C-alpha positions as CSV (number, residue, x, y, z in Angstrom):
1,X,-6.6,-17.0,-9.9
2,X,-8.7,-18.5,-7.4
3,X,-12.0,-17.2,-6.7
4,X,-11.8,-14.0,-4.3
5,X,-15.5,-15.0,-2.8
6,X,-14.1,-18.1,-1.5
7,X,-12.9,-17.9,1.8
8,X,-12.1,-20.9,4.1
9,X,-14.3,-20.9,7.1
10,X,-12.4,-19.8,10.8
11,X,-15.6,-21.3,12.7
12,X,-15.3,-24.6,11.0
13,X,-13.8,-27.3,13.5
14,X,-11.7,-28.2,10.0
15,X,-8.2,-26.8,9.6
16,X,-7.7,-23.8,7.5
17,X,-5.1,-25.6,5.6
18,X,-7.9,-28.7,5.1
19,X,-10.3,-26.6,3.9
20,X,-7.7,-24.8,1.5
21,X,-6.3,-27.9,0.1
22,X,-9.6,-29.0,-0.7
23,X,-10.5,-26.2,-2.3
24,X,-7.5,-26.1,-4.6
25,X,-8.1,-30.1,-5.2
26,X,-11.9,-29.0,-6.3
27,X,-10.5,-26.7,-8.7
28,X,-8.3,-29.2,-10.2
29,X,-10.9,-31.9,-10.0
30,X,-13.4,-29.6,-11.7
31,X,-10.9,-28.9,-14.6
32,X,-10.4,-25.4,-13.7
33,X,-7.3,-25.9,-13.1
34,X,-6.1,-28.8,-15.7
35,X,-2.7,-30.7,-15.5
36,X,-0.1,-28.2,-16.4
37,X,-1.2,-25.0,-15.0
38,X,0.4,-22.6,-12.7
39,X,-1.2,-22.1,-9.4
40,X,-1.3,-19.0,-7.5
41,X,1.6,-17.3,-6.2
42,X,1.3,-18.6,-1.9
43,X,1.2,-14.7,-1.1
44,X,-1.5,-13.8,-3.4
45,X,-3.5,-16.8,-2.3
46,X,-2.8,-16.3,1.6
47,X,-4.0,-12.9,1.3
48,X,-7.2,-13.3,-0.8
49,X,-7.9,-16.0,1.3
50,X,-7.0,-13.9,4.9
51,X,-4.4,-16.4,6.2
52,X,-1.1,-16.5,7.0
53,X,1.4,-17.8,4.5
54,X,2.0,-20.5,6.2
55,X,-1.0,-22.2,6.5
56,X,-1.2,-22.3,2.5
57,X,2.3,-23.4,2.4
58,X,0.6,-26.3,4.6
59,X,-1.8,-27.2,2.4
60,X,0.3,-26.7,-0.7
61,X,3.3,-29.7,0.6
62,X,0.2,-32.2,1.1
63,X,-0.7,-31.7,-2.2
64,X,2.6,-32.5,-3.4
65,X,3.1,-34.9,-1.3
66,X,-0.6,-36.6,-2.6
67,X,1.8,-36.5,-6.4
68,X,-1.2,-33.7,-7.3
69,X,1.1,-30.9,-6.9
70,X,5.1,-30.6,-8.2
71,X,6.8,-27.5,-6.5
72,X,9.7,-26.4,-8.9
73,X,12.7,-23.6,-7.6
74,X,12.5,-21.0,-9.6
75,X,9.3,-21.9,-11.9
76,X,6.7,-21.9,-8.9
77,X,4.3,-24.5,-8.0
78,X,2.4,-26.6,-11.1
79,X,-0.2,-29.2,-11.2
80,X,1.0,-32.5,-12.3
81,X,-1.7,-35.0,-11.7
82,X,-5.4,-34.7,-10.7
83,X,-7.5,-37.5,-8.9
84,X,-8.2,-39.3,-12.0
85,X,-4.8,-40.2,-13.4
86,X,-3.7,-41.0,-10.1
87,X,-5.9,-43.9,-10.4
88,X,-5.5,-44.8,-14.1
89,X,-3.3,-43.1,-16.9
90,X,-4.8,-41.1,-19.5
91,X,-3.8,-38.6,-22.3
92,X,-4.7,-35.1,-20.8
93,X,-4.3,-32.2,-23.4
94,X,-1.2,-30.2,-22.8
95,X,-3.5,-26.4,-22.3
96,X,-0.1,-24.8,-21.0
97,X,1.0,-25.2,-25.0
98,X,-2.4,-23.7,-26.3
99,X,-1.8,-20.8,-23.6
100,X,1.9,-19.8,-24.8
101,X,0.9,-19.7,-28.5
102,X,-1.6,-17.3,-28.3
103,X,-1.1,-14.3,-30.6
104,X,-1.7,-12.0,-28.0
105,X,0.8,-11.4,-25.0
106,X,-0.2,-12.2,-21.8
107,X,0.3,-9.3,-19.1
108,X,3.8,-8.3,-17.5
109,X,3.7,-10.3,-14.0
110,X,3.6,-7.6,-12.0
111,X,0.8,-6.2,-14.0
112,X,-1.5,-9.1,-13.6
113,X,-0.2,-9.5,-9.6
114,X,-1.9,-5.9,-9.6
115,X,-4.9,-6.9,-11.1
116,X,-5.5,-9.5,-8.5
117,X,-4.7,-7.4,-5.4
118,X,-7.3,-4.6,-6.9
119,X,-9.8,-6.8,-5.5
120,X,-8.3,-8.5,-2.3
121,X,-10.6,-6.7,0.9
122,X,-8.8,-3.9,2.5
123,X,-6.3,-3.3,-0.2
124,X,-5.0,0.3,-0.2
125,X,-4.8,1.2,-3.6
126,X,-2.1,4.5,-4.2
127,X,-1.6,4.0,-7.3
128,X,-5.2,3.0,-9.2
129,X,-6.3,5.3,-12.3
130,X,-9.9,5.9,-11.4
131,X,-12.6,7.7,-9.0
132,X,-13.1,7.1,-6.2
133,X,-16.4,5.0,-5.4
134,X,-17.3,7.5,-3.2
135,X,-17.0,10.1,-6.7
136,X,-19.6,7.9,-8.6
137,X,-22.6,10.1,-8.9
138,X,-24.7,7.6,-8.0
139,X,-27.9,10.2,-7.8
140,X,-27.2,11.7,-11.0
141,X,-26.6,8.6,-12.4
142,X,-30.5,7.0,-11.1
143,X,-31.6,9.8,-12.7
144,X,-30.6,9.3,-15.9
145,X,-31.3,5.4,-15.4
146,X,-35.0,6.5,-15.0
147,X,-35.9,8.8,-18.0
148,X,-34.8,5.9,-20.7
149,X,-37.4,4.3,-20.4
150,X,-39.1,7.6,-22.6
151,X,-36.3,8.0,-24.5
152,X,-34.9,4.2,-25.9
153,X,-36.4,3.3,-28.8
154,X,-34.7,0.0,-29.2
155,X,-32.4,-2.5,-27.1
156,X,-30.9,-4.3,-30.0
157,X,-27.8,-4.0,-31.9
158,X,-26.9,-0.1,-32.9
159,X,-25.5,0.8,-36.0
160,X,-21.9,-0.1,-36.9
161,X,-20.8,3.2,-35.3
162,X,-22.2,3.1,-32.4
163,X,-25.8,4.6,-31.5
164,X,-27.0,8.1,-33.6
165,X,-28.0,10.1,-30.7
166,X,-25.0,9.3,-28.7
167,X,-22.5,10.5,-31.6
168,X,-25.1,13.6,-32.2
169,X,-24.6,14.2,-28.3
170,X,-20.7,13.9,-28.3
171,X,-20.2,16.0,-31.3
172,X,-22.1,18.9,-29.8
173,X,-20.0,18.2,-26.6
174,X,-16.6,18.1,-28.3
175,X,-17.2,21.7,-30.6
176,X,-17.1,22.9,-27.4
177,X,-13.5,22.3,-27.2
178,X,-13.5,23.7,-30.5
179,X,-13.1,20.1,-32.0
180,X,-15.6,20.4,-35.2
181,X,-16.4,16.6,-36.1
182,X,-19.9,15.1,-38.0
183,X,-21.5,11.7,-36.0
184,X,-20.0,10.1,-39.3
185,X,-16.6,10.6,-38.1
186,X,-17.3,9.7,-34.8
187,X,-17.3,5.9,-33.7
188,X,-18.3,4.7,-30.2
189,X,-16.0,2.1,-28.4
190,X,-16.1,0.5,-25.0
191,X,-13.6,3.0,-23.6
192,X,-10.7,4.2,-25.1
193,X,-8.7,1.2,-24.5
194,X,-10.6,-0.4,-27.2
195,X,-9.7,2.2,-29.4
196,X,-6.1,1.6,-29.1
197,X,-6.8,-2.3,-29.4
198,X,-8.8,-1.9,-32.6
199,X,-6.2,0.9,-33.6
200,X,-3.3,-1.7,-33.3
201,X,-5.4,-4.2,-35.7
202,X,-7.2,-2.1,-38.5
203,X,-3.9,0.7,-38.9
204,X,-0.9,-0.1,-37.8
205,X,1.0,-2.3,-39.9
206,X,3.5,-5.2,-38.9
207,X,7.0,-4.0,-38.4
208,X,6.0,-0.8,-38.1
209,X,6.8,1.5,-35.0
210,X,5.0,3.3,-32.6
211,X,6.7,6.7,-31.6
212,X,5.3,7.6,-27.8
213,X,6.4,9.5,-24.8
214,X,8.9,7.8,-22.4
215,X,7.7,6.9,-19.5
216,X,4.0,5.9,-21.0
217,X,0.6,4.0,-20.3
218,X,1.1,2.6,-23.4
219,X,4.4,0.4,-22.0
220,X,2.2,-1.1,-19.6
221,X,-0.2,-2.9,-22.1
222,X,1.2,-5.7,-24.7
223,X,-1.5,-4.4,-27.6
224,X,0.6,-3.0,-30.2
225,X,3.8,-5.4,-29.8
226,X,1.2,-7.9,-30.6
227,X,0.4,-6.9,-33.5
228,X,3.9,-6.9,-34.6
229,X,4.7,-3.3,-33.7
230,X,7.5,-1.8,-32.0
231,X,7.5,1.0,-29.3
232,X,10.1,4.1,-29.7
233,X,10.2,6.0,-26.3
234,X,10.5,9.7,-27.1
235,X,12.4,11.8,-24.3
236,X,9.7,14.3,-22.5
237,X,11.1,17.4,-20.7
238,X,8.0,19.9,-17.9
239,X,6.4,20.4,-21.1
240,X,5.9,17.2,-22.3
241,X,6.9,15.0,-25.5
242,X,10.2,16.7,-27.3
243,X,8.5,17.7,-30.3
244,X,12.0,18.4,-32.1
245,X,13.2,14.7,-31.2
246,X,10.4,13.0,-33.8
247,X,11.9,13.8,-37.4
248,X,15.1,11.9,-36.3
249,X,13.5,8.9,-34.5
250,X,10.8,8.6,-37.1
251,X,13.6,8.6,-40.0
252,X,15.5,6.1,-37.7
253,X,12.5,4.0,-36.4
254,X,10.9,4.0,-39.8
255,X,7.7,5.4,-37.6
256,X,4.1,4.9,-38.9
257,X,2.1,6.7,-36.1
258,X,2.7,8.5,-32.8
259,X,0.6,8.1,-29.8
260,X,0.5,10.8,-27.3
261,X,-1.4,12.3,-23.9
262,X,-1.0,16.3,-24.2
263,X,-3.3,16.3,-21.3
264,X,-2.5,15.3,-17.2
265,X,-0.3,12.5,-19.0
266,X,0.0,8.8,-17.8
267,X,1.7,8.2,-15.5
268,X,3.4,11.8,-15.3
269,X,0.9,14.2,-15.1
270,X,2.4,16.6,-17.6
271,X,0.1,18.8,-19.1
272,X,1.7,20.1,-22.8
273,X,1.1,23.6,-23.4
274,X,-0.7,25.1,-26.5
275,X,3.0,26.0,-27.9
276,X,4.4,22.8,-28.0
277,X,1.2,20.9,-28.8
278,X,1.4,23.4,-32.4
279,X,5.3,22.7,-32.9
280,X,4.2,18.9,-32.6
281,X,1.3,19.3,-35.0
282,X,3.4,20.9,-37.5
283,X,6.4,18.7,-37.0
284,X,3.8,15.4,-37.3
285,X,2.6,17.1,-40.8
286,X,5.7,17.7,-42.1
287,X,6.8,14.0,-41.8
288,X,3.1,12.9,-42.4
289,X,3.1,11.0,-39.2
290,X,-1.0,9.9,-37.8
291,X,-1.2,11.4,-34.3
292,X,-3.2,9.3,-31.9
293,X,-4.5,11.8,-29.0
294,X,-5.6,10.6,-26.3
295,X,-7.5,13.0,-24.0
296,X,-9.6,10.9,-21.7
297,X,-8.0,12.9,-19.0
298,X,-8.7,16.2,-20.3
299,X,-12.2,17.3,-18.6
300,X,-10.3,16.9,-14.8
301,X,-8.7,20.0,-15.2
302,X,-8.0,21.4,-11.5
303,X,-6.2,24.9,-11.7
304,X,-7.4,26.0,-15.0
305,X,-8.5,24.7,-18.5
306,X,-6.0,22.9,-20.8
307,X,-5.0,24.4,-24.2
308,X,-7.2,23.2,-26.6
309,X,-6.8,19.7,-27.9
310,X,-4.3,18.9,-30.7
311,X,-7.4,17.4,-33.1
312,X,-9.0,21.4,-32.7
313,X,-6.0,22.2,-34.2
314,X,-5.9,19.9,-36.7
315,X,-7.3,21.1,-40.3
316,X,-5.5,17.9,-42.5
317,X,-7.1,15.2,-40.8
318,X,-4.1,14.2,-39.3
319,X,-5.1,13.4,-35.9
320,X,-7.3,10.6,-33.9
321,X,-9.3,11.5,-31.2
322,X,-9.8,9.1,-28.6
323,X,-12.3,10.7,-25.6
324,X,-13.4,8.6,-22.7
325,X,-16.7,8.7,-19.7
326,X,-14.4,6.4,-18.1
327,X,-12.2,8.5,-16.1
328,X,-15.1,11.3,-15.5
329,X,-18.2,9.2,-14.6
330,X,-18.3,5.4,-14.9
331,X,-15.6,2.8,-15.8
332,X,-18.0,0.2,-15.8
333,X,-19.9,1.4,-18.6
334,X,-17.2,1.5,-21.0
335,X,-17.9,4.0,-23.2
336,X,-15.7,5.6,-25.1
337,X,-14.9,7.7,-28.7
338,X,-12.4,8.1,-31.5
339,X,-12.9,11.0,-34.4
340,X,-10.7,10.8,-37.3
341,X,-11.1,10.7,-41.3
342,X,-14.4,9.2,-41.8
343,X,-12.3,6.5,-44.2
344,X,-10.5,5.4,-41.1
345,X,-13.9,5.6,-38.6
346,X,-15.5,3.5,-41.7
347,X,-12.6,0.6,-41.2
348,X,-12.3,0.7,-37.2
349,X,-16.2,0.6,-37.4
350,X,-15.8,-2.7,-39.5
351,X,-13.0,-4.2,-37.3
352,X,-15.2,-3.6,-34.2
353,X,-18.8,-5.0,-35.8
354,X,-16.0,-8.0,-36.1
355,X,-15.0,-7.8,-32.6
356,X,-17.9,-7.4,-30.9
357,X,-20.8,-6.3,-33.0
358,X,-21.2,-3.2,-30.8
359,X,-20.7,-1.0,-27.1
360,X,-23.5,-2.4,-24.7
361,X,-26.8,-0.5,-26.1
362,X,-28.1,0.6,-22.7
363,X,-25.0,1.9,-22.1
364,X,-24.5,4.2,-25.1
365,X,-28.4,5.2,-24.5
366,X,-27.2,6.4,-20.7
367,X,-24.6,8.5,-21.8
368,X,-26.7,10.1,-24.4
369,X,-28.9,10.8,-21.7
370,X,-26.4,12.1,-19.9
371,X,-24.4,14.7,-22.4
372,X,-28.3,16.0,-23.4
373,X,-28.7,18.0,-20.4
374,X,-26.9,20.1,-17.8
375,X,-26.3,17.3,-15.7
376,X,-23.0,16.4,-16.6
377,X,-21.3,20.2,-16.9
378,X,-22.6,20.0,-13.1
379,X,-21.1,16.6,-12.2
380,X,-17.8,17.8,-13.6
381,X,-17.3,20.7,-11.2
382,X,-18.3,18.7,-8.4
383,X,-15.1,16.2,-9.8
384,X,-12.8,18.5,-9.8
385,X,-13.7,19.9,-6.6
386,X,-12.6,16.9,-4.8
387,X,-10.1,16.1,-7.1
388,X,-8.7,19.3,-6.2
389,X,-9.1,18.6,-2.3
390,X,-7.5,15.1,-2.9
391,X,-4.1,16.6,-4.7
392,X,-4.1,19.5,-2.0
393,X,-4.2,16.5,0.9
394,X,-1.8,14.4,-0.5
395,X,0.7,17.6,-1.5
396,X,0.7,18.1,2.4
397,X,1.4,14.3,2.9
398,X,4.1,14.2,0.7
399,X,5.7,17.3,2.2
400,X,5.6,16.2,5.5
401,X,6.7,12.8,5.1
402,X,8.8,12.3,1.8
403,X,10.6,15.6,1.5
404,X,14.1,13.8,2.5
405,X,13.6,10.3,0.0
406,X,11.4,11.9,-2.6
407,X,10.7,14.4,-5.2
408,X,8.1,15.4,-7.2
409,X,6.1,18.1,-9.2
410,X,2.9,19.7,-8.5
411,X,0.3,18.2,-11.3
412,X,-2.8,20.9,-12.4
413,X,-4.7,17.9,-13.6
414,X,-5.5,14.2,-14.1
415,X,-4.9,11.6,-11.2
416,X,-1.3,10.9,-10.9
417,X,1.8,12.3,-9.2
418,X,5.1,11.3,-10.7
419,X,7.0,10.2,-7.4
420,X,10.6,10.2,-7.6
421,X,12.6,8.5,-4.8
422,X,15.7,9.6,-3.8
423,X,17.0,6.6,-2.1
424,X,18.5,3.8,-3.4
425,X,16.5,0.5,-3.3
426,X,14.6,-2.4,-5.3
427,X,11.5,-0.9,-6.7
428,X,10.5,-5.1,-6.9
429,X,11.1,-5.4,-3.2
430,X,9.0,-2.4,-2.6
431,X,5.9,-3.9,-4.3
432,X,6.2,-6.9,-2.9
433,X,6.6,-5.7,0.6
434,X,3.8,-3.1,-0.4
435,X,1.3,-6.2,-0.6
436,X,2.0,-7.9,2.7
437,X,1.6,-4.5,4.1
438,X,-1.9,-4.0,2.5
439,X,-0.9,-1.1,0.1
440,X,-0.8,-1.7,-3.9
441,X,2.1,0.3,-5.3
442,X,2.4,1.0,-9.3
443,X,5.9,1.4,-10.0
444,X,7.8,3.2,-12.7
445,X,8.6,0.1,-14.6
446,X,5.6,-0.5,-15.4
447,X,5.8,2.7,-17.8
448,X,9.2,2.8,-18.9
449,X,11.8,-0.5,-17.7
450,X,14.1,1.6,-17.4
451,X,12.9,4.7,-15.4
452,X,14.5,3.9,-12.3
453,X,12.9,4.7,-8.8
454,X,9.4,6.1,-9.9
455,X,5.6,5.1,-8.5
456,X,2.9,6.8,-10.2
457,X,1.0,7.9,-7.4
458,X,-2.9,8.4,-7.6
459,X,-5.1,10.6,-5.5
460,X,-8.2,9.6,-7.4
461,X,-9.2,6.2,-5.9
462,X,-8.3,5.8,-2.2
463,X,-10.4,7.7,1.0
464,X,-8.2,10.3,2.3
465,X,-8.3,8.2,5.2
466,X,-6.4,5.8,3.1
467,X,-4.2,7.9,1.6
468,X,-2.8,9.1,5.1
469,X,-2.5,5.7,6.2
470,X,-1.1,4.7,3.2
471,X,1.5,7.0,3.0
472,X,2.5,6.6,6.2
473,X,3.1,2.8,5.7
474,X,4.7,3.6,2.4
475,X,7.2,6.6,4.2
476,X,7.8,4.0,6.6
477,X,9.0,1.1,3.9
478,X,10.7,3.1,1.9
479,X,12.6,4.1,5.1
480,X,13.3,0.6,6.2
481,X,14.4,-0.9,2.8
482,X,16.8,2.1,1.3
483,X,20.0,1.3,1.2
């Protein structure tokens, strides 16, 4: 994608469309962009750059016309010469090839379209999994920052599982939650999504199946169906995943592990209750099936606290514990845990000195920092408290402006509200038209292709301000486009 600090200048005496069209012939000229590639959709480049579509369109058809550029129905808009062959032929490798035979997938469309629009200026963002800026304790965090200085004994590389004091820190934290794990079964990751990534290359084996709730996070990422393993959607009821579904499916779908979110689930915002979490403990031991937990939603409790988690429960090392900062303090940190046999921490450890050779050190000295003390037990109720206010608002949104084309349940946790529509229209049109109207929708499909008319809907990120005025565009579209 072109660069979102570029923007063309409205002063200049030079068109808009000039000063585009140079700028994408730079990028081509520079090799950025070589002969072969793709360039940006003319929406998303329009609205980083704050124009109107047609001026891009403008400087887009000189291009072509130049030979630079070769506009194809269907297949969008591709570079097919740059200034240099022009003038003189030469061999130009084909990168486009080296790009399709990676190993690893590349992102669903409208995921990476999301991606993009995350950062374009004045996006209202409904359906973003993450605080708020204004929810970053920046105070608490400067005083952290300052008392490392005393406490950091080194900068370098930490040990393959991540930094002693941290996993000393995070198993004190966890007992709490009557999880009883040893720093040697704990391994440090940058976030939880690493987890899953390393999980997907040390465990899981080719041709094996994943068993996981339907809808699920996990649809939306490409990690495990690279690695040669297939998703099972398991059918979820107000309580969560059907535990009594998984002997079946496992039988059928020759299953090797299951991956589940017992707490505020993504994108739902089910929260499983202690009952079913034991029926799926005991059904996952009798057909020896490896539980992947993940809880990083589990500290934004907002009514009352969850049941305990499924690994406090677990006595035959059955289940992997994957626990995040991410959602609770700082995404940009990326820090993150898993607890499981010590064998398996041993060989995720390995696979990530491989990957990486480590979590940023400063980082993992932070959050040590922070789980020493009574600062974060502090910054937790003040979360909650405004996630709380958040959910309340955007209830009293939803109730006075969807209650005739939408339905939905009240979540006691997490981020998300599971948004069903009641009128009939294209869940693609509504994205799109989302964009041009400044709000960045996250629909159902994303989690399950074949939910039908969902949006995960977030109170977490946006101002209230936001989330008024973007519900009331969103009311308003989905209004206009049902059929």
């Amino acid at each position: 994608m072109q660069d979102s600090s570029w923007k063309p200048d409205k002063t200049s005496s030079i068109p808009l469309s000039v000063q585009i069209k140079q700028y994408i012939k730079s990028k081509i000229e520079n090799g950025e962009w070589p002969v072969g590639t793709k360039i940006p959709p003319q929406r998303a480049m329009a609205a980083v750059f704050e124009v109107n579509r047609s001026t891009v369109v403008a400087a887009v058809d000189e291009l072509i016309a130049d030979g630079i550029l070769e506009g194809r129905s269907g297949s969008g808009t591709r570079v097919v010469n740059n200034s240099w062959t022009l003038l003189t032929p030469s061999a130009v490798p084909d990168w486009n090839s080296y790009v399709q035979s990676g190993v690893h997938r590349p992102n669903r469309t409208m995921i990476r379209e999301i991606n993009r629009a995350e950062f374009v200026p004045g996006m209202i963002r409904l359906g973003t999994g993450e605080l708020s800026p204004a929810l970053h304790p920046h105070e608490m965090t400067r005083k952290v920052l300052e008392r490392l200085p005393d406490r950091m004994t080194s900068l370098g590389y930490e040990e393959p599982k991540g930094l002693l004091p941290l996993r000393e820190r995070i198993s004190a934290y966890l007992s709490t939650s009557g999880i009883h794990a040893s720093p040697s079964s704990i391994l440090i990751v940058s976030g939880a999504l690493q987890a899953l990534q390393l999980i997907s290359l040390g465990l899981a084996q080719p041709g094996s199946t994943l068993l996981l709730e339907k809808p699920s996070y996990l649809f939306s990422l490409h990690m495990f169906q690279s690695a040669g393993v297939r998703l099972c959607g398991l059918p979820m009821d107000e309580r969560g995943i059907m535990a009594d579904r998984i002997p079946e499916l496992a039988k059928r779908a020759k299953g090797a592990m299951l991956y589940t979110i017992p707490s505020f689930h993504n994108p739902t915002g089910i929260l499983m209750p202690e009952d079913r979490r034991k029926e799926l403990l005991e059904v996952c031991e009798t057909a020896q099936l490896p539980v992947i937990e993940d809880d990083v939603y589990r500290e934004l409790w907002l009514d009352e606290p969850p049941p305990p988690p499924l690994k406090a429960m677990d006595k035959n090392g059955l289940v992997l514990h994957l626990g995040s900062l991410s959602k609770t303090w700082s995404p940009g940190l990326r820090i993150g845990w898993v607890v499981g046999p010590e064998a398996v921490i041993d060989r995720l450890a390995d696979l990530k000195m491989q990957t990486d050779y480590g979590s940023s050190s400063l980082s993992q000295w932070a959050a040590a920092e922070l789980l020493s003390g009574g600062l974060y037990p502090r910054h937790l109720e003040t979360v909650r408290t405004e996630m709380r206010r958040r959910r309340d608002r955007t209830l009293e949104l939803l109730d006075s402006g969807f209650k005739d084309i939408a339905s939905w349940k009240v979540p006691s946790g997490g981020f998300y509200i599971w948004l069903k529509l009641t009128r009939s229209l294209s869940m693609k049109e509504l994205f799109e038209k989302g964009l041009q109207e400044g709000i960045l929708l996250n629909p159902g499909s994303l989690y399950d292709p074949l939910s039908g008319p969902y949006l995960r809907l977030s109170y977490s990120y946006a101002s209230l301000e936001d989330l008024e005025k973007g519900l009331l565009k969103l009311s308003a579209l989905i209004r206009r486009l049902a059929r």
